[in-house]
XYZ file of C-alpha atoms in Angstrom:
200
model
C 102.708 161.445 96.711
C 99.420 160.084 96.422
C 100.772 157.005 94.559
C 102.727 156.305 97.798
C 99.733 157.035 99.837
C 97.670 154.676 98.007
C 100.691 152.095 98.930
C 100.388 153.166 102.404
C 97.003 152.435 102.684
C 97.071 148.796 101.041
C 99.989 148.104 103.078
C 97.783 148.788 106.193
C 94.956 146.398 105.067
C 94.603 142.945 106.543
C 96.142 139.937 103.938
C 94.002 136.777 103.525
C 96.551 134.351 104.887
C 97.637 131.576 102.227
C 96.840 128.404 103.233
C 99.144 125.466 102.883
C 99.214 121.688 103.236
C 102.559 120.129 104.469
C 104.561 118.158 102.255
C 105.007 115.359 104.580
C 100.997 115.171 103.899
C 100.759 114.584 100.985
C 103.811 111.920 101.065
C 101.574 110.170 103.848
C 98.687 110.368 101.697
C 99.576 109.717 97.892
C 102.705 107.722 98.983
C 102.660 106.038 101.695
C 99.081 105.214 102.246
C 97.974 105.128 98.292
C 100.924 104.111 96.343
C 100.523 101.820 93.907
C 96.684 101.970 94.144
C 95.508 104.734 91.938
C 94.678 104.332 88.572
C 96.877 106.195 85.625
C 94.215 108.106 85.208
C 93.972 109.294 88.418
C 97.531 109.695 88.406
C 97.118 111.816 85.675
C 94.563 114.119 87.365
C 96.790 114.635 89.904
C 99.439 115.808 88.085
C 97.082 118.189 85.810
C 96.053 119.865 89.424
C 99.917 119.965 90.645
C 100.631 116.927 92.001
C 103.396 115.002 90.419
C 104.168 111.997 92.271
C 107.072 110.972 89.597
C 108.641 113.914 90.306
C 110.037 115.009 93.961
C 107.109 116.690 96.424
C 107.213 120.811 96.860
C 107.721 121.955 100.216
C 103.721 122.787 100.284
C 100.559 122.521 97.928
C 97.401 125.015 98.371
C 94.516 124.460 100.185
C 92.431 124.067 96.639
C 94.883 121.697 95.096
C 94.609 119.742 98.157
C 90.875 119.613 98.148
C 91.037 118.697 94.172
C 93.828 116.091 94.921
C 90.858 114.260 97.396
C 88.684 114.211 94.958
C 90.344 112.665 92.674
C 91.705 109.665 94.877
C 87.982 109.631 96.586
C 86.684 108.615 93.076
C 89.285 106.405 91.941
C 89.217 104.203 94.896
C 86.382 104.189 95.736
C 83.588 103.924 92.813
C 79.973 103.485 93.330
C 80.437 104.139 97.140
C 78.353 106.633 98.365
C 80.009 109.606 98.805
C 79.987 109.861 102.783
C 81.666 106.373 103.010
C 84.440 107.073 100.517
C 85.529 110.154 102.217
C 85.246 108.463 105.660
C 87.287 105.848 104.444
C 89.988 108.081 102.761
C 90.212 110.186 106.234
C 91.400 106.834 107.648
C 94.115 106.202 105.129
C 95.501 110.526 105.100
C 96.515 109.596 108.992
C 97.050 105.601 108.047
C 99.986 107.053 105.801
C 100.815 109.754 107.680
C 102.272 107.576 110.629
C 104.915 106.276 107.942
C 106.529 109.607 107.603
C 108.588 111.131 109.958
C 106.672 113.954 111.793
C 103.678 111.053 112.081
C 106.336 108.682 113.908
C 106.557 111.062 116.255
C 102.591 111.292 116.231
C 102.451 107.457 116.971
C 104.932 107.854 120.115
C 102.941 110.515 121.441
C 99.240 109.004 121.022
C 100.598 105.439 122.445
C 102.117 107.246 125.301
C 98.848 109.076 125.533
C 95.706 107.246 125.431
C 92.763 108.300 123.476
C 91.602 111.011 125.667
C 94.472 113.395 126.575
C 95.386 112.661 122.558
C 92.168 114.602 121.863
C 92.953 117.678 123.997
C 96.329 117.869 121.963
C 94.102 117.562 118.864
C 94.595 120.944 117.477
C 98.436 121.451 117.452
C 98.179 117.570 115.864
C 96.504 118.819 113.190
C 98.275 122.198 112.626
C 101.245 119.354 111.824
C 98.964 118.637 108.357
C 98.714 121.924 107.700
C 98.733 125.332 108.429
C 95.132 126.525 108.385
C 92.897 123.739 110.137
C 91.985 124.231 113.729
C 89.760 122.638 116.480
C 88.366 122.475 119.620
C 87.680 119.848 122.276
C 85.157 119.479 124.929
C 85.245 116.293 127.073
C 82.279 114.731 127.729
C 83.982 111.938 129.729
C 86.225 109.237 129.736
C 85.291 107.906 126.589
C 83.627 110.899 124.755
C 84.006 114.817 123.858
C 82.313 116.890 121.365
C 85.279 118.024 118.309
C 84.836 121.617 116.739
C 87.172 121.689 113.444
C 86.651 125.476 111.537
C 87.112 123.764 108.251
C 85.747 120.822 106.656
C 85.968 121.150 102.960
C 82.185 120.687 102.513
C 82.977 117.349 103.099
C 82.653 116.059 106.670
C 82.568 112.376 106.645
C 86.530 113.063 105.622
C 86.505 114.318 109.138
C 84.894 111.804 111.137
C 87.582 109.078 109.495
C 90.247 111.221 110.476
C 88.858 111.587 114.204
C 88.295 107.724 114.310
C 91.932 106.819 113.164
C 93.730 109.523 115.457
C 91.717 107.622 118.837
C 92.528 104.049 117.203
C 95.855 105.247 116.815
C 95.904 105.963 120.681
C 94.572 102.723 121.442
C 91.163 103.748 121.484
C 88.460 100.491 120.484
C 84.921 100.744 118.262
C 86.084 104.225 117.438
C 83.516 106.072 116.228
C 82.326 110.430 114.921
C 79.310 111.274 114.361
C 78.569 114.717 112.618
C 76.822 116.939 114.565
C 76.295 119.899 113.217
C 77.862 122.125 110.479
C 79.119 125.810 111.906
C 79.625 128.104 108.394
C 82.943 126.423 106.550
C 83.199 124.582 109.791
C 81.610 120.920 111.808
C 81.226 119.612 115.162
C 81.120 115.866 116.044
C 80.958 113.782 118.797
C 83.822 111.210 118.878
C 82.980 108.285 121.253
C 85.473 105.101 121.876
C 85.774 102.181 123.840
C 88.661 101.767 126.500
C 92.030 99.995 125.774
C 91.934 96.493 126.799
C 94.063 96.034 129.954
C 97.050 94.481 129.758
């Protein structure tokens, strides 16, 4: 009896949730966006942290090999760069590939049809496409401009701010542009300012 109420009582405690990043991520990323650009070496790393991309993708790869994976293609592509510019610039290229797959065509109809601004206040179920863990929130400043919470940033923010750039240039947005505010615990806030669409 008291193994099973030992059981009980780890049944009824609360279960860190396992955090995932989509397949059709990683495609975007390391396929789409990246193929044919990183070294063998890096190529190796990536496979020695569970990413084989000579072998089909898994359905989902963990927060941490995710984070290891970025690494990796951050310093490959990008040596001598300081290290805010190269993960800037490889936030552009995760949504840059992402578009070719086939949940990010569907992300490309929706931000055209959009515009820039109501494309931010659908930012957070845009992102839960990525993933499964990575949230946000959205204040509007005005017609050009809000303030963007996101609760997780990898320690590495300017990955963030290239992301939010090439999500409003993706909605038409011109001179896109996040600054990093503030960090909140694991978390940032930026503000994300853009220039109107051109009228056509």
């Amino acid at each position: 009896m008291q193994g099973l109420e030992r059981s009980r009582d780890e049944a009824s405690l609360p279960v860190a949730r396992e955090r995932w990043v989509f397949e059709h991520t990683v495609d975007g990323l390391f396929r789409s966006a990246l193929g044919g650009r990183l070294s063998a070496p890096a190529l190796q790393a990536l496979s020695q942290v569970g990413i084989d991309l000579s072998r089909p993708l898994l359905p989902a790869y963990s927060s941490e090999t995710w984070a290891r994976a970025l690494r990796i293609a951050a310093a490959d592509l990008f040596p001598g760069q300081p290290p805010e510019a190269s993960w800037r610039r490889l936030g552009q290229e995760v949504i840059n590939g992402l578009v070719h797959t086939l949940v990010g065509n569907a992300m490309v109809n929706v931000a055209t049809l959009l515009g820039p601004l109501r494309f931010l206040r659908r930012l957070n179920p845009t992102l839960r496409n990525a993933d499964n863990y990575v949230e946000s929130r959205v204040e509007e400043l005005g017609p050009t401009s809000c303030e963007v919470w996101i609760n997780e940033v990898m320690e590495q923010p300017a990955y963030h701010q290239g992301m939010l750039e090439a999500l409003v240039a993706l909605a038409g947005g011109r001179e896109a542009r996040a600054r990093f505010l503030s960090s909140e615990g694991p978390g940032a806030r930026f503000l994300v300012e853009w220039e109107l669409p051109e009228a056509r």
